[in-house]
GROMACS .gro file of C-alpha atoms in nm:
model
  301
    1MET     CA    1  -5.971  -3.634 -15.505
    2VAL     CA    2  -5.608  -3.743 -15.485
    3LYS     CA    3  -5.407  -3.424 -15.446
    4GLN     CA    4  -5.068  -3.320 -15.580
    5ARG     CA    5  -4.779  -3.336 -15.336
    6THR     CA    6  -4.465  -3.142 -15.264
    7LEU     CA    7  -4.219  -3.107 -14.978
    8ASP     CA    8  -4.310  -2.931 -14.655
    9HIS     CA    9  -3.978  -2.742 -14.641
   10ALA     CA   10  -3.638  -2.727 -14.806
   11ILE     CA   11  -3.363  -2.966 -14.706
   12ARG     CA   12  -3.001  -2.999 -14.814
   13CYS     CA   13  -2.726  -3.258 -14.831
   14SER     CA   14  -2.387  -3.303 -14.993
   15GLY     CA   15  -2.211  -3.594 -15.156
   16ILE     CA   16  -1.967  -3.704 -15.423
   17GLY     CA   17  -2.036  -3.704 -15.795
   18LEU     CA   18  -2.002  -4.058 -15.930
   19HIS     CA   19  -1.808  -3.958 -16.240
   20SER     CA   20  -1.631  -3.637 -16.140
   21GLY     CA   21  -1.543  -3.741 -15.787
   22LYS     CA   22  -1.616  -3.381 -15.683
   23LYS     CA   23  -1.819  -3.273 -15.382
   24ILE     CA   24  -2.170  -3.164 -15.478
   25GLU     CA   25  -2.418  -2.963 -15.268
   26LEU     CA   26  -2.785  -3.044 -15.320
   27VAL     CA   27  -3.093  -2.853 -15.200
   28LEU     CA   28  -3.437  -3.006 -15.238
   29SER     CA   29  -3.723  -2.755 -15.209
   30PRO     CA   30  -4.102  -2.733 -15.240
   31ALA     CA   31  -4.259  -2.615 -15.567
   32ASP     CA   32  -4.600  -2.482 -15.668
   33VAL     CA   33  -4.876  -2.699 -15.817
   34ASP     CA   34  -4.824  -2.811 -16.176
   35THR     CA   35  -4.454  -2.720 -16.162
   36GLY     CA   36  -4.334  -3.077 -16.198
   37ILE     CA   37  -3.972  -3.157 -16.118
   38VAL     CA   38  -3.724  -2.881 -16.195
   39PHE     CA   39  -3.346  -2.911 -16.160
   40VAL     CA   40  -3.124  -2.606 -16.117
   41ARG     CA   41  -2.749  -2.573 -16.169
   42SER     CA   42  -2.703  -2.338 -15.873
   43ASP     CA   43  -2.346  -2.262 -15.980
   44LEU     CA   44  -2.469  -2.142 -16.320
   45GLY     CA   45  -2.821  -2.021 -16.242
   46VAL     CA   46  -2.970  -2.244 -16.513
   47GLU     CA   47  -3.300  -2.431 -16.476
   48ILE     CA   48  -3.348  -2.768 -16.646
   49LYS     CA   49  -3.687  -2.937 -16.659
   50GLY     CA   50  -3.695  -3.294 -16.528
   51HIS     CA   51  -3.844  -3.421 -16.853
   52VAL     CA   52  -3.740  -3.660 -17.127
   53ASP     CA   53  -3.718  -3.366 -17.369
   54SER     CA   54  -3.426  -3.240 -17.158
   55VAL     CA   55  -3.227  -3.565 -17.185
   56VAL     CA   56  -2.895  -3.511 -17.362
   57ASP     CA   57  -2.704  -3.831 -17.278
   58THR     CA   58  -2.785  -4.183 -17.158
   59ARG     CA   59  -2.439  -4.339 -17.142
   60LEU     CA   60  -2.376  -4.484 -16.795
   61CYS     CA   61  -2.654  -4.266 -16.645
   62THR     CA   62  -2.934  -4.029 -16.745
   63THR     CA   63  -2.812  -3.675 -16.810
   64ILE     CA   64  -3.036  -3.375 -16.871
   65GLY     CA   65  -2.929  -3.038 -17.002
   66HIS     CA   66  -3.015  -2.693 -17.128
   67GLY     CA   67  -2.762  -2.514 -17.343
   68GLU     CA   68  -2.416  -2.571 -17.201
   69ALA     CA   69  -2.551  -2.669 -16.857
   70THR     CA   70  -2.595  -3.039 -16.784
   71ILE     CA   71  -2.681  -3.250 -16.479
   72ALA     CA   72  -2.592  -3.619 -16.478
   73THR     CA   73  -2.724  -3.912 -16.275
   74VAL     CA   74  -3.074  -3.773 -16.222
   75GLU     CA   75  -3.239  -4.117 -16.224
   76HIS     CA   76  -3.193  -4.207 -15.856
   77ILE     CA   77  -3.347  -3.890 -15.713
   78MET     CA   78  -3.620  -3.899 -15.980
   79SER     CA   79  -3.692  -4.256 -15.873
   80ALA     CA   80  -3.720  -4.152 -15.507
   81LEU     CA   81  -3.954  -3.865 -15.595
   82ALA     CA   82  -4.173  -4.096 -15.803
   83GLY     CA   83  -4.169  -4.362 -15.534
   84LEU     CA   84  -4.288  -4.115 -15.272
   85GLY     CA   85  -4.552  -3.960 -15.496
   86ILE     CA   86  -4.393  -3.615 -15.517
   87ASP     CA   87  -4.543  -3.419 -15.807
   88ASN     CA   88  -4.365  -3.086 -15.766
   89ALA     CA   89  -4.013  -3.013 -15.645
   90ARG     CA   90  -3.709  -2.797 -15.713
   91ILE     CA   91  -3.365  -2.962 -15.700
   92GLU     CA   92  -3.060  -2.737 -15.688
   93VAL     CA   93  -2.716  -2.889 -15.745
   94SER     CA   94  -2.384  -2.707 -15.729
   95GLY     CA   95  -2.222  -2.901 -16.011
   96ALA     CA   96  -2.277  -3.124 -16.313
   97GLU     CA   97  -2.403  -3.430 -16.123
   98VAL     CA   98  -2.653  -3.530 -15.860
   99PRO     CA   99  -2.443  -3.679 -15.577
  100VAL     CA  100  -2.437  -4.058 -15.592
  101MET     CA  101  -2.474  -4.100 -15.212
  102ASP     CA  102  -2.467  -4.480 -15.146
  103GLY     CA  103  -2.556  -4.570 -15.505
  104SER     CA  104  -2.926  -4.624 -15.433
  105ALA     CA  105  -3.235  -4.406 -15.389
  106SER     CA  106  -3.258  -4.474 -15.015
  107PRO     CA  107  -3.069  -4.161 -14.901
  108PHE     CA  108  -3.305  -3.947 -15.109
  109ILE     CA  109  -3.605  -4.127 -14.958
  110PHE     CA  110  -3.469  -4.036 -14.615
  111LEU     CA  111  -3.406  -3.677 -14.722
  112ILE     CA  112  -3.761  -3.633 -14.854
  113GLN     CA  113  -3.915  -3.794 -14.548
  114CYS     CA  114  -3.714  -3.560 -14.324
  115ALA     CA  115  -3.838  -3.259 -14.523
  116GLY     CA  116  -4.194  -3.382 -14.491
  117ILE     CA  117  -4.461  -3.421 -14.758
  118VAL     CA  118  -4.766  -3.197 -14.792
  119GLU     CA  119  -5.071  -3.213 -15.014
  120GLN     CA  120  -5.154  -2.925 -15.244
  121ASP     CA  121  -5.493  -2.787 -15.345
  122LYS     CA  122  -5.511  -2.939 -15.689
  123ALA     CA  123  -5.577  -3.287 -15.826
  124LYS     CA  124  -5.283  -3.513 -15.901
  125LYS     CA  125  -5.236  -3.570 -16.273
  126VAL     CA  126  -5.121  -3.902 -16.417
  127LEU     CA  127  -5.025  -4.028 -16.760
  128ARG     CA  128  -5.245  -4.328 -16.833
  129ILE     CA  129  -5.119  -4.567 -17.100
  130LYS     CA  130  -5.395  -4.658 -17.344
  131LYS     CA  131  -5.218  -4.894 -17.584
  132ARG     CA  132  -4.897  -5.096 -17.606
  133VAL     CA  133  -4.578  -4.927 -17.722
  134SER     CA  134  -4.257  -5.130 -17.759
  135ILE     CA  135  -3.904  -5.110 -17.895
  136GLU     CA  136  -3.641  -5.375 -17.966
  137GLU     CA  137  -3.269  -5.358 -18.033
  138ASP     CA  138  -3.067  -5.679 -18.079
  139ASP     CA  139  -3.117  -5.879 -17.757
  140LYS     CA  140  -3.272  -5.585 -17.570
  141SER     CA  141  -3.634  -5.479 -17.556
  142CYS     CA  142  -3.886  -5.287 -17.351
  143ALA     CA  143  -4.256  -5.213 -17.362
  144LEU     CA  144  -4.521  -5.000 -17.196
  145TYR     CA  145  -4.883  -5.115 -17.196
  146PRO     CA  146  -5.214  -5.049 -17.018
  147ALA     CA  147  -5.259  -5.172 -16.662
  148SER     CA  148  -5.422  -5.061 -16.341
  149GLY     CA  149  -5.177  -4.903 -16.100
  150PHE     CA  150  -4.806  -4.911 -16.178
  151ARG     CA  151  -4.608  -5.228 -16.247
  152VAL     CA  152  -4.247  -5.280 -16.349
  153ALA     CA  153  -4.094  -5.612 -16.458
  154TYR     CA  154  -3.730  -5.656 -16.554
  155HIS     CA  155  -3.519  -5.941 -16.693
  156LEU     CA  156  -3.146  -5.907 -16.617
  157ASP     CA  157  -2.929  -6.148 -16.812
  158TYR     CA  158  -2.552  -6.097 -16.809
  159ASP     CA  159  -2.275  -6.354 -16.842
  160HIS     CA  160  -2.213  -6.369 -16.468
  161PRO     CA  161  -2.309  -6.626 -16.201
  162LEU     CA  162  -2.520  -6.373 -16.008
  163LEU     CA  163  -2.674  -6.198 -16.307
  164THR     CA  164  -2.786  -6.477 -16.539
  165ASP     CA  165  -3.158  -6.501 -16.617
  166CYS     CA  166  -3.259  -6.289 -16.317
  167LYS     CA  167  -3.624  -6.180 -16.331
  168VAL     CA  168  -3.801  -5.942 -16.094
  169SER     CA  169  -4.149  -5.794 -16.100
  170PHE     CA  170  -4.314  -5.535 -15.878
  171ASP     CA  171  -4.676  -5.430 -15.857
  172PHE     CA  172  -4.659  -5.110 -15.657
  173SER     CA  173  -5.024  -5.139 -15.560
  174ARG     CA  174  -4.915  -5.425 -15.332
  175GLN     CA  175  -4.540  -5.384 -15.283
  176GLY     CA  176  -4.370  -5.087 -15.121
  177TYR     CA  177  -4.109  -4.903 -15.326
  178ALA     CA  178  -3.899  -4.792 -15.029
  179ARG     CA  179  -3.872  -5.137 -14.880
  180GLU     CA  180  -3.846  -5.347 -15.196
  181VAL     CA  181  -3.657  -5.128 -15.443
  182SER     CA  182  -3.508  -4.805 -15.309
  183ARG     CA  183  -3.213  -4.966 -15.126
  184ALA     CA  184  -3.081  -5.147 -15.436
  185ARG     CA  185  -2.742  -5.002 -15.532
  186THR     CA  186  -2.591  -4.940 -15.872
  187PHE     CA  187  -2.344  -5.209 -15.977
  188GLY     CA  188  -2.043  -5.260 -16.197
  189PHE     CA  189  -1.761  -5.500 -16.276
  190ILE     CA  190  -1.418  -5.432 -16.129
  191HIS     CA  191  -1.246  -5.441 -16.469
  192GLU     CA  192  -1.497  -5.192 -16.611
  193VAL     CA  193  -1.455  -4.958 -16.312
  194GLU     CA  194  -1.078  -4.958 -16.355
  195ALA     CA  195  -1.112  -4.886 -16.729
  196LEU     CA  196  -1.360  -4.603 -16.668
  197GLN     CA  197  -1.140  -4.441 -16.406
  198LYS     CA  198  -0.842  -4.451 -16.642
  199ALA     CA  199  -1.064  -4.270 -16.894
  200GLY     CA  200  -1.150  -4.003 -16.637
  201LEU     CA  201  -1.495  -4.143 -16.553
  202ALA     CA  202  -1.640  -4.301 -16.239
  203LEU     CA  203  -1.379  -4.111 -16.037
  204GLY     CA  204  -1.617  -4.105 -15.739
  205GLY     CA  205  -1.706  -4.471 -15.765
  206SER     CA  206  -1.616  -4.705 -15.480
  207MET     CA  207  -1.753  -4.994 -15.278
  208ASP     CA  208  -1.918  -4.730 -15.059
  209ASN     CA  209  -2.156  -4.636 -15.339
  210ALA     CA  210  -2.180  -4.938 -15.569
  211VAL     CA  211  -2.196  -5.316 -15.579
  212VAL     CA  212  -1.863  -5.419 -15.734
  213LEU     CA  213  -1.835  -5.761 -15.897
  214ASP     CA  214  -1.547  -5.970 -16.022
  215LYS     CA  215  -1.588  -6.276 -16.246
  216TYR     CA  216  -1.731  -6.488 -15.969
  217GLY     CA  217  -1.912  -6.279 -15.712
  218VAL     CA  218  -1.946  -5.963 -15.504
  219LEU     CA  219  -1.636  -5.788 -15.370
  220ASN     CA  220  -1.818  -5.567 -15.118
  221GLU     CA  221  -1.748  -5.677 -14.764
  222GLY     CA  222  -2.115  -5.654 -14.664
  223GLY     CA  223  -2.240  -5.849 -14.965
  224LEU     CA  224  -2.578  -5.777 -15.123
  225ARG     CA  225  -2.877  -5.603 -14.969
  226TYR     CA  226  -3.112  -5.828 -15.168
  227VAL     CA  227  -3.022  -6.157 -15.334
  228ASP     CA  228  -3.135  -6.000 -15.663
  229GLU     CA  229  -3.012  -5.649 -15.582
  230CYS     CA  230  -2.870  -5.578 -15.927
  231ALA     CA  231  -3.201  -5.656 -16.100
  232ARG     CA  232  -3.386  -5.446 -15.843
  233HIS     CA  233  -3.154  -5.156 -15.916
  234LYS     CA  234  -3.255  -5.179 -16.280
  235VAL     CA  235  -3.615  -5.139 -16.163
  236LEU     CA  236  -3.508  -4.839 -15.952
  237ASP     CA  237  -3.345  -4.679 -16.257
  238THR     CA  238  -3.651  -4.752 -16.470
  239VAL     CA  239  -3.890  -4.590 -16.220
  240GLY     CA  240  -3.675  -4.276 -16.228
  241ASP     CA  241  -3.640  -4.268 -16.606
  242LEU     CA  242  -4.014  -4.324 -16.659
  243PHE     CA  243  -4.093  -4.028 -16.433
  244LEU     CA  244  -3.925  -3.814 -16.700
  245ALA     CA  245  -4.256  -3.851 -16.886
  246GLY     CA  246  -4.358  -3.555 -16.671
  247TYR     CA  247  -4.627  -3.734 -16.472
  248PRO     CA  248  -4.665  -4.055 -16.272
  249ILE     CA  249  -4.750  -4.339 -16.509
  250VAL     CA  250  -5.054  -4.561 -16.474
  251GLY     CA  251  -4.957  -4.869 -16.670
  252ALA     CA  252  -4.698  -5.145 -16.688
  253PHE     CA  253  -4.338  -5.164 -16.807
  254GLU     CA  254  -4.147  -5.475 -16.912
  255GLY     CA  255  -3.775  -5.461 -16.989
  256VAL     CA  256  -3.526  -5.719 -17.109
  257ARG     CA  257  -3.163  -5.610 -17.073
  258SER     CA  258  -3.281  -5.252 -17.122
  259GLY     CA  259  -3.114  -4.947 -16.969
  260HIS     CA  260  -3.125  -4.570 -16.959
  261ALA     CA  261  -3.113  -4.529 -17.338
  262MET     CA  262  -3.408  -4.759 -17.404
  263ASN     CA  263  -3.602  -4.623 -17.107
  264CYS     CA  264  -3.583  -4.274 -17.251
  265GLN     CA  265  -3.654  -4.400 -17.603
  266ILE     CA  266  -3.972  -4.577 -17.492
  267VAL     CA  267  -4.095  -4.266 -17.311
  268LYS     CA  268  -4.032  -4.058 -17.622
  269ALA     CA  269  -4.203  -4.319 -17.841
  270LEU     CA  270  -4.502  -4.320 -17.608
  271LEU     CA  271  -4.536  -3.941 -17.601
  272ALA     CA  272  -4.497  -3.922 -17.980
  273ASP     CA  273  -4.815  -4.130 -18.025
  274GLU     CA  274  -5.098  -3.919 -17.886
  275THR     CA  275  -5.340  -4.213 -17.916
  276ALA     CA  276  -5.126  -4.416 -17.673
  277TRP     CA  277  -5.181  -4.206 -17.362
  278SER     CA  278  -5.397  -3.952 -17.186
  279ILE     CA  279  -5.341  -3.710 -16.899
  280GLU     CA  280  -5.603  -3.753 -16.630
  281GLU     CA  281  -5.680  -3.590 -16.300
  282LEU     CA  282  -5.732  -3.833 -16.015
  283GLU     CA  283  -6.073  -3.774 -15.868
  284ASP     CA  284  -6.073  -4.106 -15.684
  285THR     CA  285  -5.832  -4.387 -15.595
  286VAL     CA  286  -5.930  -4.636 -15.865
  287SER     CA  287  -5.628  -4.796 -16.036
  288GLN     CA  288  -5.385  -4.618 -15.807
  289PRO     CA  289  -5.110  -4.767 -15.593
  290ALA     CA  290  -5.258  -4.866 -15.259
  291GLU     CA  291  -5.029  -4.637 -15.062
  292VAL     CA  292  -5.160  -4.329 -15.247
  293THR     CA  293  -5.495  -4.379 -15.075
  294ALA     CA  294  -5.336  -4.375 -14.731
  295SER     CA  295  -5.239  -4.077 -14.522
  296THR     CA  296  -4.877  -4.194 -14.524
  297LEU     CA  297  -4.626  -4.184 -14.805
  298PRO     CA  298  -4.736  -4.322 -15.142
  299LEU     CA  299  -4.551  -4.627 -15.276
  300ALA     CA  300  -4.333  -4.634 -14.966
  301THR     CA  301  -4.343  -4.871 -14.670
   0.00000   0.00000   0.00000
């Protein structure tokens, strides 16, 4: 039986909110079996389930909310939790955003590894995709369909020398999330960043937490972490958004120019069709990412 996982102990960090530019305190704690991922606005005392039903905005990032309380930019920490096979966790934040850290999921991977991961006395549950579900909008599209394990393919195609017809694909039964995906940073164009900051957004954005591009290339002094880093970051975002289904997904995702809005739409479309999925307990390791069968961290190498 593959067991559910949580953290061994609580751990905290602080960082800057990407859009507010304010300092945010974050505490990541263990949670009981079948809790799932729960966010808490510690300044307001409001809990918000890490689920697609809690999503209230998908412009620029994925934002969840309950009543007047919202938490933005949840996708990177959700991606790290999914990548490390964490089923149950409590995430307290002192403001309206998860801190952006370096713009990737890597700092959260480090945080979780420092806290330690423990197995719990109940079988891991997964959402197995049983039939294809897809959506299209102009030149954008995405689909979920049956597959063994978990695979994500993405086609990035912007009018930019580094972002034209860039295709990446990851089969996490053979490729490690932490090594191949988690370090990919969010990205943006310098003219868009300037416009957003004038509008009171992206106030915490800088070359310390994003890949910044002009018309011809990368402005960051250190360059890219991967030659296709921007496409890999789209995969990182997708992994986090898909985990808002409430369970790890067994199946495959394909996206073309898709983003947070379409990611959340496809999860909602999937869950709305009860013939398209099933919740299963893992009694063995068939069709699971290879790392889940090991004693080390799942999906991470």
